[in-house]
């Protein structure tokens, strides 16, 4: 099977024509099939082969560059899909928390893949909050204002521990 890019025997690569040669000398190199190849044709063939090799390398570089660009685009697409999925989950959590009247601080704690699962989780969370009971505010740790003394004498007595 002949290569499409190889010139026909004795054909010049630049023009594609077969050169007219007079007498053939006995010292010329033998080409394929035992025929003699003129030196000019052999040089042209070597030059064409080198150019073809260079062009194949350049094509490979372009393909690799395109491949890496495609890989880069695929990576960006998967990252964007991941971010979109995370944003949708966050929005769904806030939506369910608002519908169930769950405190905003607890919205991020909701678990589930879809709205029904998150709604069920919100119900369980609200049940556990109700079971703990309403927490009455504790004033034991705070500073309390004292009654103001009505006179300077009352103030002195209080500071001395007499009154």
PDB file of C-alpha atoms in Angstrom:
ATOM      1  CA  UNK A   1       0.000   0.000   0.000  1.00  0.00           C
ATOM      2  CA  UNK A   2       1.542   3.284  -1.067  1.00  0.00           C
ATOM      3  CA  UNK A   3       1.509   6.356   1.146  1.00  0.00           C
ATOM      4  CA  UNK A   4      -0.581   9.209  -0.275  1.00  0.00           C
ATOM      5  CA  UNK A   5       2.126  11.758   0.456  1.00  0.00           C
ATOM      6  CA  UNK A   6       5.003   9.933  -1.181  1.00  0.00           C
ATOM      7  CA  UNK A   7       5.767  11.095  -4.704  1.00  0.00           C
ATOM      8  CA  UNK A   8       5.459   8.780  -7.656  1.00  0.00           C
ATOM      9  CA  UNK A   9       8.756   7.284  -8.742  1.00  0.00           C
ATOM     10  CA  UNK A  10      10.954  10.008 -10.257  1.00  0.00           C
ATOM     11  CA  UNK A  11       8.269  12.659  -9.578  1.00  0.00           C
ATOM     12  CA  UNK A  12       9.431  15.967  -8.080  1.00  0.00           C
ATOM     13  CA  UNK A  13       7.561  17.008  -4.926  1.00  0.00           C
ATOM     14  CA  UNK A  14       7.314  20.680  -5.896  1.00  0.00           C
ATOM     15  CA  UNK A  15       5.582  20.271  -9.264  1.00  0.00           C
ATOM     16  CA  UNK A  16       4.413  16.684  -9.324  1.00  0.00           C
ATOM     17  CA  UNK A  17       5.974  16.190 -12.780  1.00  0.00           C
ATOM     18  CA  UNK A  18       8.352  13.473 -13.843  1.00  0.00           C
ATOM     19  CA  UNK A  19      11.634  15.072 -14.946  1.00  0.00           C
ATOM     20  CA  UNK A  20      13.017  14.144 -18.301  1.00  0.00           C
ATOM     21  CA  UNK A  21      16.365  12.533 -17.963  1.00  0.00           C
ATOM     22  CA  UNK A  22      18.753  11.614 -20.681  1.00  0.00           C
ATOM     23  CA  UNK A  23      21.061   8.722 -20.162  1.00  0.00           C
ATOM     24  CA  UNK A  24      21.132   7.141 -16.783  1.00  0.00           C
ATOM     25  CA  UNK A  25      24.545   6.627 -15.245  1.00  0.00           C
ATOM     26  CA  UNK A  26      25.491   3.364 -13.597  1.00  0.00           C
ATOM     27  CA  UNK A  27      26.507   5.043 -10.298  1.00  0.00           C
ATOM     28  CA  UNK A  28      23.081   6.424  -9.355  1.00  0.00           C
ATOM     29  CA  UNK A  29      21.436   5.070  -6.206  1.00  0.00           C
ATOM     30  CA  UNK A  30      18.726   2.482  -6.591  1.00  0.00           C
ATOM     31  CA  UNK A  31      15.158   3.477  -5.675  1.00  0.00           C
ATOM     32  CA  UNK A  32      12.263   1.205  -4.815  1.00  0.00           C
ATOM     33  CA  UNK A  33      11.827  -1.622  -7.273  1.00  0.00           C
ATOM     34  CA  UNK A  34      15.467  -1.469  -8.349  1.00  0.00           C
ATOM     35  CA  UNK A  35      15.100   1.677 -10.489  1.00  0.00           C
ATOM     36  CA  UNK A  36      17.642   4.452 -10.284  1.00  0.00           C
ATOM     37  CA  UNK A  37      16.720   7.741  -8.514  1.00  0.00           C
ATOM     38  CA  UNK A  38      18.386  10.975  -9.588  1.00  0.00           C
ATOM     39  CA  UNK A  39      20.163  12.876  -6.761  1.00  0.00           C
ATOM     40  CA  UNK A  40      17.926  15.945  -7.159  1.00  0.00           C
ATOM     41  CA  UNK A  41      14.822  13.823  -6.646  1.00  0.00           C
ATOM     42  CA  UNK A  42      16.364  12.090  -3.658  1.00  0.00           C
ATOM     43  CA  UNK A  43      17.202  15.470  -2.053  1.00  0.00           C
ATOM     44  CA  UNK A  44      13.693  16.743  -2.746  1.00  0.00           C
ATOM     45  CA  UNK A  45      12.220  13.582  -1.256  1.00  0.00           C
ATOM     46  CA  UNK A  46      14.310  13.951   1.910  1.00  0.00           C
ATOM     47  CA  UNK A  47      13.285  17.590   2.186  1.00  0.00           C
ATOM     48  CA  UNK A  48       9.603  16.698   1.755  1.00  0.00           C
ATOM     49  CA  UNK A  49       9.885  13.951   4.361  1.00  0.00           C
ATOM     50  CA  UNK A  50      11.463  16.369   6.856  1.00  0.00           C
ATOM     51  CA  UNK A  51       8.716  18.934   6.199  1.00  0.00           C
ATOM     52  CA  UNK A  52       6.058  16.248   6.644  1.00  0.00           C
ATOM     53  CA  UNK A  53       7.659  15.185   9.926  1.00  0.00           C
ATOM     54  CA  UNK A  54       7.684  18.814  11.128  1.00  0.00           C
ATOM     55  CA  UNK A  55       4.058  19.266  10.104  1.00  0.00           C
ATOM     56  CA  UNK A  56       3.035  16.057  11.901  1.00  0.00           C
ATOM     57  CA  UNK A  57       4.710  17.337  15.082  1.00  0.00           C
ATOM     58  CA  UNK A  58       2.936  20.690  14.770  1.00  0.00           C
ATOM     59  CA  UNK A  59      -0.393  18.914  14.240  1.00  0.00           C
ATOM     60  CA  UNK A  60       0.244  16.839  17.363  1.00  0.00           C
ATOM     61  CA  UNK A  61       0.968  20.033  19.338  1.00  0.00           C
ATOM     62  CA  UNK A  62      -2.273  21.615  18.142  1.00  0.00           C
ATOM     63  CA  UNK A  63      -4.243  18.489  19.008  1.00  0.00           C
ATOM     64  CA  UNK A  64      -2.665  18.354  22.462  1.00  0.00           C
ATOM     65  CA  UNK A  65      -3.363  22.040  23.004  1.00  0.00           C
ATOM     66  CA  UNK A  66      -6.975  21.529  21.977  1.00  0.00           C
ATOM     67  CA  UNK A  67      -7.199  18.484  24.204  1.00  0.00           C
ATOM     68  CA  UNK A  68      -5.922  20.364  27.227  1.00  0.00           C
ATOM     69  CA  UNK A  69      -8.331  23.217  26.446  1.00  0.00           C
ATOM     70  CA  UNK A  70     -11.173  20.693  26.287  1.00  0.00           C
ATOM     71  CA  UNK A  71     -10.049  19.196  29.582  1.00  0.00           C
ATOM     72  CA  UNK A  72      -9.894  22.684  31.096  1.00  0.00           C
ATOM     73  CA  UNK A  73     -13.414  23.425  29.891  1.00  0.00           C
ATOM     74  CA  UNK A  74     -14.683  20.105  31.262  1.00  0.00           C
ATOM     75  CA  UNK A  75     -13.120  20.911  34.643  1.00  0.00           C
ATOM     76  CA  UNK A  76     -14.727  24.353  34.708  1.00  0.00           C
ATOM     77  CA  UNK A  77     -18.088  22.841  33.783  1.00  0.00           C
ATOM     78  CA  UNK A  78     -17.929  20.248  36.568  1.00  0.00           C
ATOM     79  CA  UNK A  79     -16.904  22.944  39.080  1.00  0.00           C
ATOM     80  CA  UNK A  80     -19.813  25.140  37.992  1.00  0.00           C
ATOM     81  CA  UNK A  81     -22.241  22.225  38.311  1.00  0.00           C
ATOM     82  CA  UNK A  82     -20.940  21.501  41.815  1.00  0.00           C
ATOM     83  CA  UNK A  83     -21.340  25.143  42.872  1.00  0.00           C
ATOM     84  CA  UNK A  84     -24.843  25.268  41.406  1.00  0.00           C
ATOM     85  CA  UNK A  85     -25.814  22.109  43.276  1.00  0.00           C
ATOM     86  CA  UNK A  86     -24.481  23.528  46.559  1.00  0.00           C
ATOM     87  CA  UNK A  87     -26.363  26.793  46.002  1.00  0.00           C
ATOM     88  CA  UNK A  88     -29.590  24.928  45.240  1.00  0.00           C
ATOM     89  CA  UNK A  89     -29.245  22.875  48.432  1.00  0.00           C
ATOM     90  CA  UNK A  90     -28.643  26.037  50.489  1.00  0.00           C
ATOM     91  CA  UNK A  91     -31.655  27.763  48.964  1.00  0.00           C
ATOM     92  CA  UNK A  92     -33.810  24.722  49.641  1.00  0.00           C
ATOM     93  CA  UNK A  93     -32.670  24.672  53.295  1.00  0.00           C
ATOM     94  CA  UNK A  94     -33.630  28.313  53.758  1.00  0.00           C
ATOM     95  CA  UNK A  95     -36.959  27.767  51.995  1.00  0.00           C
ATOM     96  CA  UNK A  96     -37.866  24.806  54.238  1.00  0.00           C
ATOM     97  CA  UNK A  97     -36.675  26.636  57.383  1.00  0.00           C
ATOM     98  CA  UNK A  98     -38.854  29.627  56.525  1.00  0.00           C
ATOM     99  CA  UNK A  99     -41.877  27.424  55.770  1.00  0.00           C
ATOM    100  CA  UNK A 100     -41.509  25.525  59.077  1.00  0.00           C
ATOM    101  CA  UNK A 101     -40.735  28.729  61.038  1.00  0.00           C
ATOM    102  CA  UNK A 102     -37.401  27.313  62.132  1.00  0.00           C
ATOM    103  CA  UNK A 103     -34.941  29.835  63.628  1.00  0.00           C
ATOM    104  CA  UNK A 104     -32.498  31.070  60.957  1.00  0.00           C
ATOM    105  CA  UNK A 105     -29.498  29.841  62.963  1.00  0.00           C
ATOM    106  CA  UNK A 106     -30.780  26.276  62.622  1.00  0.00           C
ATOM    107  CA  UNK A 107     -31.457  26.394  58.859  1.00  0.00           C
ATOM    108  CA  UNK A 108     -27.952  25.177  58.003  1.00  0.00           C
ATOM    109  CA  UNK A 109     -28.451  22.094  60.182  1.00  0.00           C
ATOM    110  CA  UNK A 110     -31.204  20.664  57.984  1.00  0.00           C
ATOM    111  CA  UNK A 111     -30.307  17.372  56.300  1.00  0.00           C
ATOM    112  CA  UNK A 112     -31.769  15.749  53.206  1.00  0.00           C
ATOM    113  CA  UNK A 113     -31.502  15.537  49.447  1.00  0.00           C
ATOM    114  CA  UNK A 114     -34.909  16.922  48.558  1.00  0.00           C
ATOM    115  CA  UNK A 115     -37.581  19.181  50.010  1.00  0.00           C
ATOM    116  CA  UNK A 116     -39.585  16.399  51.672  1.00  0.00           C
ATOM    117  CA  UNK A 117     -36.538  14.983  53.473  1.00  0.00           C
ATOM    118  CA  UNK A 118     -35.552  18.451  54.700  1.00  0.00           C
ATOM    119  CA  UNK A 119     -39.119  19.171  55.833  1.00  0.00           C
ATOM    120  CA  UNK A 120     -39.158  15.918  57.825  1.00  0.00           C
ATOM    121  CA  UNK A 121     -35.797  16.830  59.370  1.00  0.00           C
ATOM    122  CA  UNK A 122     -37.104  20.296  60.250  1.00  0.00           C
ATOM    123  CA  UNK A 123     -40.121  18.706  61.962  1.00  0.00           C
ATOM    124  CA  UNK A 124     -37.847  16.431  64.029  1.00  0.00           C
ATOM    125  CA  UNK A 125     -35.656  19.410  64.950  1.00  0.00           C
ATOM    126  CA  UNK A 126     -38.688  21.444  66.050  1.00  0.00           C
ATOM    127  CA  UNK A 127     -39.956  18.472  68.100  1.00  0.00           C
ATOM    128  CA  UNK A 128     -36.641  18.219  69.914  1.00  0.00           C
ATOM    129  CA  UNK A 129     -36.677  21.973  70.610  1.00  0.00           C
ATOM    130  CA  UNK A 130     -40.216  21.758  72.030  1.00  0.00           C
ATOM    131  CA  UNK A 131     -39.273  18.720  74.147  1.00  0.00           C
ATOM    132  CA  UNK A 132     -36.484  20.714  75.759  1.00  0.00           C
ATOM    133  CA  UNK A 133     -39.115  23.230  76.814  1.00  0.00           C
ATOM    134  CA  UNK A 134     -39.064  26.964  76.602  1.00  0.00           C
ATOM    135  CA  UNK A 135     -36.008  28.278  78.247  1.00  0.00           C
ATOM    136  CA  UNK A 136     -36.751  31.109  80.681  1.00  0.00           C
ATOM    137  CA  UNK A 137     -34.144  33.819  80.696  1.00  0.00           C
ATOM    138  CA  UNK A 138     -31.730  33.554  83.589  1.00  0.00           C
ATOM    139  CA  UNK A 139     -30.767  36.760  85.324  1.00  0.00           C
ATOM    140  CA  UNK A 140     -28.413  35.214  87.849  1.00  0.00           C
ATOM    141  CA  UNK A 141     -25.216  36.154  86.064  1.00  0.00           C
ATOM    142  CA  UNK A 142     -26.022  39.748  85.199  1.00  0.00           C
ATOM    143  CA  UNK A 143     -25.402  42.957  87.092  1.00  0.00           C
ATOM    144  CA  UNK A 144     -28.532  44.359  88.639  1.00  0.00           C
ATOM    145  CA  UNK A 145     -29.050  47.963  89.478  1.00  0.00           C
ATOM    146  CA  UNK A 146     -29.691  48.637  93.152  1.00  0.00           C
ATOM    147  CA  UNK A 147     -32.211  51.020  94.599  1.00  0.00           C
ATOM    148  CA  UNK A 148     -30.870  54.538  94.797  1.00  0.00           C
ATOM    149  CA  UNK A 149     -30.397  55.885  98.261  1.00  0.00           C
ATOM    150  CA  UNK A 150     -32.646  58.795  99.088  1.00  0.00           C
ATOM    151  CA  UNK A 151     -30.022  60.691 101.061  1.00  0.00           C
ATOM    152  CA  UNK A 152     -26.311  60.847 101.674  1.00  0.00           C
ATOM    153  CA  UNK A 153     -26.739  59.381 105.175  1.00  0.00           C
ATOM    154  CA  UNK A 154     -28.443  56.292 103.705  1.00  0.00           C
ATOM    155  CA  UNK A 155     -25.619  55.869 101.252  1.00  0.00           C
ATOM    156  CA  UNK A 156     -22.968  56.012 104.023  1.00  0.00           C
ATOM    157  CA  UNK A 157     -24.861  53.544 106.162  1.00  0.00           C
ATOM    158  CA  UNK A 158     -25.244  51.126 103.233  1.00  0.00           C
ATOM    159  CA  UNK A 159     -21.515  51.301 102.396  1.00  0.00           C
ATOM    160  CA  UNK A 160     -20.585  50.741 106.024  1.00  0.00           C
ATOM    161  CA  UNK A 161     -22.869  47.718 106.099  1.00  0.00           C
ATOM    162  CA  UNK A 162     -25.161  49.194 108.692  1.00  0.00           C
ATOM    163  CA  UNK A 163     -28.225  49.613 106.747  1.00  0.00           C
TER     164      UNK A 163
END
